[in-house]
Short mmCIF file of C-alpha atoms in Angstrom, two decimals:
data_model
loop_
_atom_site.label_atom_id
_atom_site.label_comp_id
_atom_site.label_asym_id
_atom_site.label_seq_id
_atom_site.Cartn_x
_atom_site.Cartn_y
_atom_site.Cartn_z
CA UNK A 1 -15.42 -33.74 -2.53
CA UNK A 2 -12.54 -32.80 -0.22
CA UNK A 3 -8.90 -33.62 -1.05
CA UNK A 4 -8.78 -36.21 1.74
CA UNK A 5 -11.49 -38.30 0.11
CA UNK A 6 -10.05 -38.43 -3.40
CA UNK A 7 -8.39 -41.50 -4.84
CA UNK A 8 -4.63 -41.63 -4.22
CA UNK A 9 -4.03 -43.28 -7.56
CA UNK A 10 -5.62 -40.41 -9.48
CA UNK A 11 -7.38 -42.89 -11.79
CA UNK A 12 -10.88 -41.48 -11.32
CA UNK A 13 -12.78 -38.55 -9.84
CA UNK A 14 -11.22 -35.10 -9.29
CA UNK A 15 -7.73 -36.53 -8.76
CA UNK A 16 -8.03 -38.39 -12.04
CA UNK A 17 -9.12 -35.24 -13.86
CA UNK A 18 -6.22 -33.23 -12.47
CA UNK A 19 -3.74 -36.01 -13.16
CA UNK A 20 -4.82 -36.27 -16.79
CA UNK A 21 -4.85 -32.49 -17.27
CA UNK A 22 -1.39 -32.05 -15.78
CA UNK A 23 0.04 -34.98 -17.70
CA UNK A 24 -1.23 -33.51 -20.96
CA UNK A 25 -0.48 -29.83 -20.37
CA UNK A 26 2.72 -29.71 -18.31
CA UNK A 27 4.90 -32.08 -20.22
CA UNK A 28 4.02 -30.99 -23.75
CA UNK A 29 4.83 -27.38 -24.53
CA UNK A 30 2.13 -26.68 -27.10
CA UNK A 31 -1.02 -24.59 -27.10
CA UNK A 32 -3.11 -27.60 -28.10
CA UNK A 33 -1.91 -29.52 -25.03
CA UNK A 34 -2.69 -26.52 -22.84
CA UNK A 35 -6.20 -26.23 -24.30
CA UNK A 36 -6.85 -29.93 -23.77
CA UNK A 37 -5.77 -29.77 -20.13
CA UNK A 38 -7.77 -26.62 -19.48
CA UNK A 39 -10.89 -28.19 -21.04
CA UNK A 40 -10.63 -31.19 -18.72
CA UNK A 41 -10.37 -28.95 -15.66
CA UNK A 42 -13.11 -26.55 -16.77
CA UNK A 43 -15.54 -29.44 -17.18
CA UNK A 44 -14.96 -30.74 -13.63
CA UNK A 45 -15.52 -28.12 -10.89
CA UNK A 46 -14.93 -30.80 -8.25
CA UNK A 47 -11.27 -30.90 -9.30
CA UNK A 48 -10.50 -27.36 -8.10
CA UNK A 49 -9.35 -28.30 -4.60
CA UNK A 50 -7.06 -31.03 -5.91
CA UNK A 51 -5.66 -28.64 -8.53
CA UNK A 52 -4.85 -26.10 -5.80
CA UNK A 53 -3.18 -28.80 -3.72
CA UNK A 54 -0.95 -29.71 -6.65
CA UNK A 55 0.00 -26.05 -6.97
CA UNK A 56 1.00 -25.90 -3.31
CA UNK A 57 3.19 -28.95 -3.90
CA UNK A 58 4.91 -27.16 -6.76
CA UNK A 59 5.50 -24.15 -4.51
CA UNK A 60 7.00 -26.36 -1.80
CA UNK A 61 9.25 -27.95 -4.43
CA UNK A 62 10.46 -24.48 -5.42
CA UNK A 63 11.52 -23.84 -1.80
CA UNK A 64 13.52 -27.08 -1.86
CA UNK A 65 15.29 -25.84 -4.98
CA UNK A 66 16.40 -22.66 -3.22
CA UNK A 67 13.67 -20.22 -4.28
CA UNK A 68 11.95 -17.80 -1.90
CA UNK A 69 8.52 -16.14 -2.15
CA UNK A 70 9.80 -12.86 -3.61
CA UNK A 71 11.88 -14.77 -6.16
CA UNK A 72 8.89 -16.77 -7.38
CA UNK A 73 6.65 -13.71 -7.62
CA UNK A 74 9.36 -11.85 -9.51
CA UNK A 75 9.90 -14.61 -12.10
CA UNK A 76 6.15 -15.08 -12.59
CA UNK A 77 5.70 -11.34 -13.16
CA UNK A 78 8.68 -11.39 -15.53
CA UNK A 79 7.49 -14.35 -17.60
CA UNK A 80 3.68 -14.18 -17.37
CA UNK A 81 1.28 -11.43 -16.22
CA UNK A 82 -0.49 -10.00 -13.20
CA UNK A 83 -3.27 -12.61 -13.21
CA UNK A 84 -0.63 -15.30 -12.77
CA UNK A 85 1.05 -13.23 -10.05
CA UNK A 86 -2.18 -13.21 -8.06
CA UNK A 87 -2.57 -16.94 -8.58
CA UNK A 88 0.93 -17.75 -7.34
CA UNK A 89 0.56 -15.35 -4.41
CA UNK A 90 -2.52 -17.26 -3.31
CA UNK A 91 -0.72 -20.60 -3.64
CA UNK A 92 2.27 -19.36 -1.64
CA UNK A 93 0.02 -18.01 1.09
CA UNK A 94 -1.95 -21.27 1.28
CA UNK A 95 1.25 -23.33 1.42
CA UNK A 96 2.65 -21.09 4.18
CA UNK A 97 -0.21 -22.10 6.47
CA UNK A 98 1.26 -25.60 6.75
CA UNK A 99 4.93 -24.71 6.27
CA UNK A 100 7.55 -24.41 9.00
CA UNK A 101 8.72 -20.98 10.28
CA UNK A 102 11.43 -19.57 8.02
CA UNK A 103 12.54 -16.33 9.65
CA UNK A 104 12.04 -12.59 9.46
CA UNK A 105 13.03 -12.01 5.83
CA UNK A 106 10.70 -14.80 4.67
CA UNK A 107 7.85 -13.42 6.80
CA UNK A 108 8.39 -9.97 5.26
CA UNK A 109 8.05 -11.47 1.79
CA UNK A 110 4.81 -13.17 2.79
CA UNK A 111 3.50 -9.84 4.05
CA UNK A 112 4.12 -8.38 0.60
CA UNK A 113 2.00 -11.18 -0.83
CA UNK A 114 -0.88 -10.16 1.42
CA UNK A 115 -0.87 -6.76 -0.25
CA UNK A 116 -1.04 -8.45 -3.64
CA UNK A 117 -4.02 -10.54 -2.59
CA UNK A 118 -5.81 -7.72 -0.80
CA UNK A 119 -4.64 -4.55 -2.61
CA UNK A 120 -7.28 -2.37 -0.93
CA UNK A 121 -6.19 -3.35 2.56
CA UNK A 122 -2.90 -1.79 3.74
CA UNK A 123 -2.43 -4.18 6.66
CA UNK A 124 -1.24 -7.70 6.04
CA UNK A 125 -3.47 -10.54 7.18
CA UNK A 126 -2.17 -13.70 8.85
CA UNK A 127 -2.06 -16.92 6.87
CA UNK A 128 -5.26 -18.93 6.90
CA UNK A 129 -5.53 -22.58 6.05
CA UNK A 130 -7.69 -23.42 3.04
CA UNK A 131 -10.90 -25.23 3.86
CA UNK A 132 -13.50 -26.90 1.70
CA UNK A 133 -17.08 -26.06 2.59
CA UNK A 134 -19.98 -28.25 1.45
CA UNK A 135 -21.97 -26.63 -1.31
CA UNK A 136 -19.47 -23.81 -1.84
CA UNK A 137 -17.24 -23.63 -4.90
CA UNK A 138 -13.54 -23.21 -4.28
CA UNK A 139 -13.57 -20.53 -7.00
CA UNK A 140 -15.63 -18.25 -4.77
CA UNK A 141 -12.80 -17.98 -2.23
CA UNK A 142 -10.26 -16.87 -4.80
CA UNK A 143 -9.68 -13.11 -5.14
CA UNK A 144 -9.16 -13.40 -8.89
CA UNK A 145 -12.37 -15.35 -9.57
CA UNK A 146 -15.82 -13.71 -9.31
CA UNK A 147 -18.67 -15.68 -7.81
CA UNK A 148 -20.83 -17.47 -10.34
CA UNK A 149 -18.15 -17.85 -13.01
CA UNK A 150 -19.44 -19.59 -16.12
CA UNK A 151 -17.81 -22.33 -18.18
CA UNK A 152 -15.85 -19.86 -20.34
CA UNK A 153 -14.37 -18.21 -17.25
CA UNK A 154 -13.45 -21.62 -15.89
CA UNK A 155 -11.57 -22.43 -19.08
CA UNK A 156 -9.65 -19.14 -18.96
CA UNK A 157 -8.84 -19.66 -15.29
CA UNK A 158 -7.69 -23.24 -15.87
CA UNK A 159 -5.49 -22.08 -18.74
CA UNK A 160 -3.82 -19.49 -16.51
CA UNK A 161 -3.29 -22.07 -13.75
CA UNK A 162 -1.68 -24.52 -16.15
CA UNK A 163 0.56 -21.79 -17.60
CA UNK A 164 1.68 -20.99 -14.06
CA UNK A 165 2.28 -24.64 -13.20
CA UNK A 166 4.36 -25.06 -16.35
CA UNK A 167 6.62 -22.26 -15.17
CA UNK A 168 6.86 -23.54 -11.59
CA UNK A 169 7.69 -27.04 -12.78
CA UNK A 170 10.62 -25.75 -14.83
CA UNK A 171 12.23 -23.48 -12.22
CA UNK A 172 15.95 -24.25 -12.02
CA UNK A 173 17.78 -24.88 -8.76
CA UNK A 174 19.21 -21.77 -7.08
CA UNK A 175 21.95 -21.28 -4.53
CA UNK A 176 20.57 -21.92 -1.06
CA UNK A 177 20.27 -18.81 1.08
CA UNK A 178 20.38 -18.78 4.86
CA UNK A 179 17.96 -20.81 6.91
CA UNK A 180 17.33 -18.90 10.15
CA UNK A 181 16.77 -22.22 11.92
CA UNK A 182 20.16 -23.57 10.90
CA UNK A 183 22.47 -24.42 13.84
CA UNK A 184 25.13 -21.78 14.38
CA UNK A 185 23.05 -18.95 12.95
CA UNK A 186 22.15 -16.02 15.16
CA UNK A 187 18.46 -15.37 15.54
CA UNK A 188 17.30 -12.49 13.32
CA UNK A 189 16.73 -9.23 15.14
CA UNK A 190 14.04 -6.68 14.61
CA UNK A 191 14.78 -3.49 12.69
CA UNK A 192 16.97 -1.14 14.71
CA UNK A 193 16.10 2.49 15.38
CA UNK A 194 19.01 3.51 13.16
CA UNK A 195 17.64 1.59 10.17
CA UNK A 196 14.24 3.11 10.83
CA UNK A 197 15.79 6.59 10.63
CA UNK A 198 17.66 5.66 7.45
CA UNK A 199 14.48 4.39 5.85
CA UNK A 200 12.66 7.61 6.72
CA UNK A 201 15.45 9.81 5.36
CA UNK A 202 15.58 7.95 2.06
CA UNK A 203 11.80 8.08 1.71
CA UNK A 204 11.96 11.86 2.08
CA UNK A 205 14.81 12.06 -0.45
CA UNK A 206 12.70 10.16 -2.98
CA UNK A 207 9.62 12.27 -2.38
CA UNK A 208 11.06 15.77 -2.44
CA UNK A 209 11.02 17.82 -5.61
CA UNK A 210 14.07 19.85 -4.57
CA UNK A 211 17.48 18.42 -5.60
CA UNK A 212 19.35 20.19 -2.80
CA UNK A 213 17.07 18.70 -0.18
CA UNK A 214 17.39 15.24 -1.72
CA UNK A 215 21.20 15.60 -1.63
CA UNK A 216 21.20 16.50 2.05
CA UNK A 217 18.81 13.71 2.99
CA UNK A 218 20.71 11.06 0.98
CA UNK A 219 24.02 12.21 2.45
CA UNK A 220 22.68 11.97 5.98
CA UNK A 221 21.25 8.51 5.27
CA UNK A 222 24.60 7.29 3.94
CA UNK A 223 26.36 8.72 6.98
CA UNK A 224 24.03 6.80 9.28
CA UNK A 225 24.49 3.63 7.21
CA UNK A 226 28.26 3.85 7.46
CA UNK A 227 28.16 4.49 11.16
CA UNK A 228 25.71 1.65 11.71
CA UNK A 229 28.01 -0.73 9.84
CA UNK A 230 30.97 0.32 11.98
CA UNK A 231 28.98 -0.12 15.18
CA UNK A 232 27.91 -3.61 14.13
CA UNK A 233 31.50 -4.57 13.24
CA UNK A 234 32.87 -3.31 16.55
CA UNK A 235 30.11 -5.06 18.47
CA UNK A 236 30.99 -8.34 16.77
CA UNK A 237 34.69 -7.81 17.48
CA UNK A 238 34.20 -7.14 21.20
CA UNK A 239 31.42 -9.66 21.76
CA UNK A 240 31.76 -12.50 19.20
CA UNK A 241 28.52 -14.20 18.24
CA UNK A 242 27.58 -17.18 16.04
CA UNK A 243 26.46 -14.72 13.37
CA UNK A 244 27.98 -15.34 9.93
CA UNK A 245 27.54 -13.72 6.52
CA UNK A 246 24.03 -14.08 5.10
CA UNK A 247 22.64 -13.58 1.61
CA UNK A 248 19.58 -12.10 -0.04
CA UNK A 249 18.32 -11.62 -3.57
CA UNK A 250 17.44 -8.21 -4.96
CA UNK A 251 15.50 -7.84 -8.19
CA UNK A 252 17.26 -6.18 -11.12
CA UNK A 253 14.48 -5.52 -13.57
CA UNK A 254 14.43 -4.60 -17.24
CA UNK A 255 14.89 -2.28 -18.96
CA UNK A 256 18.55 -1.23 -18.65
CA UNK A 257 19.13 -4.03 -16.17
CA UNK A 258 22.88 -4.15 -16.84
CA UNK A 259 23.38 -0.58 -15.61
CA UNK A 260 21.14 -1.31 -12.63
CA UNK A 261 23.22 -4.39 -11.79
CA UNK A 262 26.38 -2.29 -11.88
CA UNK A 263 24.76 0.24 -9.54
CA UNK A 264 23.76 -2.50 -7.11
CA UNK A 265 27.28 -3.94 -7.22
CA UNK A 266 28.73 -0.52 -6.39
CA UNK A 267 26.37 -0.04 -3.45
CA UNK A 268 27.09 -3.56 -2.18
CA UNK A 269 30.86 -3.12 -2.37
CA UNK A 270 30.73 0.20 -0.55
CA UNK A 271 28.76 -1.41 2.27
CA UNK A 272 31.13 -4.37 2.78
CA UNK A 273 29.01 -6.80 0.73
CA UNK A 274 29.48 -8.61 -2.57
CA UNK A 275 26.93 -9.01 -5.37
CA UNK A 276 26.57 -11.60 -8.15
CA UNK A 277 24.14 -10.83 -11.00
CA UNK A 278 21.95 -13.55 -12.51
CA UNK A 279 20.93 -11.92 -15.78
CA UNK A 280 18.59 -14.67 -17.10
CA UNK A 281 16.50 -14.70 -13.91
CA UNK A 282 16.57 -10.95 -13.23
CA UNK A 283 18.16 -10.63 -9.79
CA UNK A 284 21.46 -10.21 -7.97
CA UNK A 285 22.45 -12.24 -4.93
CA UNK A 286 24.08 -10.02 -2.31
CA UNK A 287 26.27 -11.61 0.37
CA UNK A 288 27.21 -9.82 3.59
CA UNK A 289 26.39 -9.42 7.25
CA UNK A 290 22.73 -8.79 8.00
CA UNK A 291 22.96 -5.11 8.96
CA UNK A 292 24.97 -4.38 5.81
CA UNK A 293 22.48 -6.27 3.64
CA UNK A 294 19.67 -4.10 4.97
CA UNK A 295 21.70 -0.99 4.18
CA UNK A 296 22.35 -2.20 0.63
CA UNK A 297 18.66 -2.86 -0.02
CA UNK A 298 17.69 0.55 1.30
CA UNK A 299 20.37 2.56 -0.48
CA UNK A 300 20.10 0.76 -3.83
CA UNK A 301 16.32 1.15 -3.92
CA UNK A 302 16.55 4.84 -3.05
CA UNK A 303 19.35 5.61 -5.53
CA UNK A 304 17.42 3.82 -8.27
CA UNK A 305 14.31 5.88 -7.55
CA UNK A 306 16.33 9.09 -7.52
CA UNK A 307 18.16 8.11 -10.72
CA UNK A 308 14.88 7.37 -12.50
CA UNK A 309 13.41 10.69 -11.40
CA UNK A 310 16.49 12.60 -12.54
CA UNK A 311 16.59 10.70 -15.83
CA UNK A 312 12.96 11.52 -16.59
CA UNK A 313 13.58 15.23 -16.03
CA UNK A 314 16.78 15.23 -18.09
CA UNK A 315 15.08 13.34 -20.90
CA UNK A 316 12.23 15.85 -20.98
CA UNK A 317 14.75 18.65 -21.36
CA UNK A 318 16.48 16.79 -24.19
CA UNK A 319 13.18 16.24 -25.98
CA UNK A 320 12.34 19.91 -25.63
CA UNK A 321 15.58 20.59 -27.49
CA UNK A 322 14.54 18.35 -30.38
CA UNK A 323 16.45 15.13 -29.49
CA UNK A 324 14.54 11.83 -29.66
CA UNK A 325 17.10 9.09 -29.01
CA UNK A 326 15.27 8.02 -25.87
CA UNK A 327 16.60 4.49 -25.51
CA UNK A 328 20.27 5.33 -26.00
CA UNK A 329 19.93 8.40 -23.79
CA UNK A 330 18.46 6.38 -20.93
CA UNK A 331 20.99 3.56 -21.26
CA UNK A 332 23.90 6.01 -21.22
CA UNK A 333 22.36 8.03 -18.39
CA UNK A 334 21.99 5.05 -16.08
CA UNK A 335 25.39 3.65 -17.03
CA UNK A 336 27.07 6.96 -16.16
CA UNK A 337 25.05 7.23 -12.97
CA UNK A 338 26.11 3.75 -11.86
CA UNK A 339 29.75 4.38 -12.80
CA UNK A 340 29.96 7.73 -11.01
CA UNK A 341 28.13 6.57 -7.90
CA UNK A 342 30.42 3.56 -7.73
CA UNK A 343 33.53 5.73 -7.98
CA UNK A 344 32.32 8.13 -5.32
CA UNK A 345 31.30 5.36 -2.93
CA UNK A 346 34.64 3.62 -3.40
CA UNK A 347 36.53 6.85 -2.69
CA UNK A 348 34.42 7.48 0.39
CA UNK A 349 35.06 3.96 1.66
CA UNK A 350 38.82 4.55 1.60
CA UNK A 351 38.55 7.58 3.88
CA UNK A 352 35.88 6.36 6.29
CA UNK A 353 37.82 3.60 8.03
CA UNK A 354 40.23 4.32 10.85
CA UNK A 355 43.35 2.24 11.43
CA UNK A 356 41.96 0.51 14.52
CA UNK A 357 38.98 -0.71 12.54
CA UNK A 358 40.95 -2.22 9.64
CA UNK A 359 41.52 -5.66 11.25
CA UNK A 360 37.85 -5.95 12.18
CA UNK A 361 36.60 -5.11 8.69
CA UNK A 362 39.27 -7.28 7.09
CA UNK A 363 38.12 -10.34 8.99
CA UNK A 364 34.52 -9.68 8.02
CA UNK A 365 35.48 -9.20 4.37
CA UNK A 366 37.30 -12.53 4.44
CA UNK A 367 34.18 -14.19 5.83
CA UNK A 368 32.00 -12.58 3.16
CA UNK A 369 34.39 -13.62 0.39
CA UNK A 370 34.46 -17.19 1.69
CA UNK A 371 30.68 -17.37 1.75
CA UNK A 372 30.47 -15.90 -1.76
CA UNK A 373 33.02 -18.38 -3.13
CA UNK A 374 31.13 -21.23 -1.51
CA UNK A 375 27.86 -20.16 -3.16
CA UNK A 376 29.36 -19.14 -6.52
CA UNK A 377 32.59 -21.01 -7.24
CA UNK A 378 32.55 -19.75 -10.83
CA UNK A 379 31.68 -16.17 -11.81
CA UNK A 380 32.49 -13.95 -14.79
CA UNK A 381 32.86 -10.18 -15.17
CA UNK A 382 30.42 -8.29 -17.39
CA UNK A 383 31.12 -4.97 -19.09
CA UNK A 384 28.48 -2.35 -19.78
CA UNK A 385 27.12 -2.44 -23.33
CA UNK A 386 25.24 0.06 -25.46
CA UNK A 387 26.67 3.26 -23.95
CA UNK A 388 26.84 5.66 -26.89
CA UNK A 389 24.96 8.84 -25.99
CA UNK A 390 27.30 11.57 -24.74
CA UNK A 391 24.47 13.78 -23.51
CA UNK A 392 22.95 10.89 -21.57
CA UNK A 393 26.33 10.06 -20.02
CA UNK A 394 26.93 13.66 -18.95
CA UNK A 395 23.44 14.04 -17.49
CA UNK A 396 23.78 10.73 -15.61
CA UNK A 397 27.16 11.71 -14.16
CA UNK A 398 25.73 15.03 -12.97
CA UNK A 399 22.76 13.26 -11.37
CA UNK A 400 25.17 10.94 -9.55
CA UNK A 401 27.06 13.98 -8.26
CA UNK A 402 23.83 15.40 -6.89
CA UNK A 403 23.26 12.12 -5.02
CA UNK A 404 26.70 12.44 -3.42
CA UNK A 405 27.59 10.67 -0.19
CA UNK A 406 29.48 12.33 2.64
CA UNK A 407 32.41 10.90 4.55
CA UNK A 408 31.81 9.09 7.78
CA UNK A 409 32.67 10.82 11.05
CA UNK A 410 35.84 9.43 12.65
CA UNK A 411 35.30 7.06 15.53
CA UNK A 412 35.40 8.69 18.91
#
């Protein structure tokens, strides 16, 4: 039975089964309620299409509450497991087939979902509307369900779906990010050649096994980032556009998420952006102009990879010397790394701006601050906790020095 032929009241048939299962399982947070709902769904294969439709409705409701695809995937991975991640990726992709266009950043997040759904295929596939074919089970079209699943598999699958729906139903409202279709917003541009070069340099810095080479590559990438930011600011000053500060969310994952949030804040500040950390939900919202946001994402990701690599090597050396305080060593290492990188980036920022550029950057900083205050009228300051390992601190500071950033060339 297709969704269009089911009863709107949900009193009988597949809609009735789904309605009863959701009413039992989603509004009572007990295992018994979950088992009861899953049993109802497992016993009625005809309810699968209606169950999927309800999931797409929950996804659409998440968008109305300010969530984006990457945010939903991140919270599902944080709270549940990879089976649920695949389920929500499929729901998001199905919902996107009937959703309105939402811009370049949204499309990029959908492309990441394609890799989750088809991990063996490097290229992303376009969205495809879900169809119901006579005589073919909806389970057979799902990447996480093998053909010919038996009743036990159906129960396990239904349990996972209901666990996912419980989470989606309880997602809190988030601050609304930019809508590319909003009046007064400049149309998003494709990635510039400069950002492509920056991305390539940072990829090489992450891949090399030679610290000196990583230093040189990271320094060159930061130099290009700084120059790119200046060029964008001057372009806006000489040819004003409707472009205004935007915002994006960047995951800050456990463990040692506090030190990672401090590192992201330092990178954001150095690149004329501002960051606000949401510890319970595991991300920071970064506000700034689009080119600067791209630079922050690139540099933070690269520095985190380099920090993790350096920390692993330093920890191995400490273990070889008989020390075993792994957790405190890592916490102190990353805290020192974030602190030192922040100090170096701040010092570099003071020397990279010429007098003629100060008014331009000042006006952009005012715009960023206004946007941040509008999104987050109340924020608090958090101090690093759990930093007690002197060896970890020293090793982290030295690793930050090796990831040093050079000063920007003066404007010609």
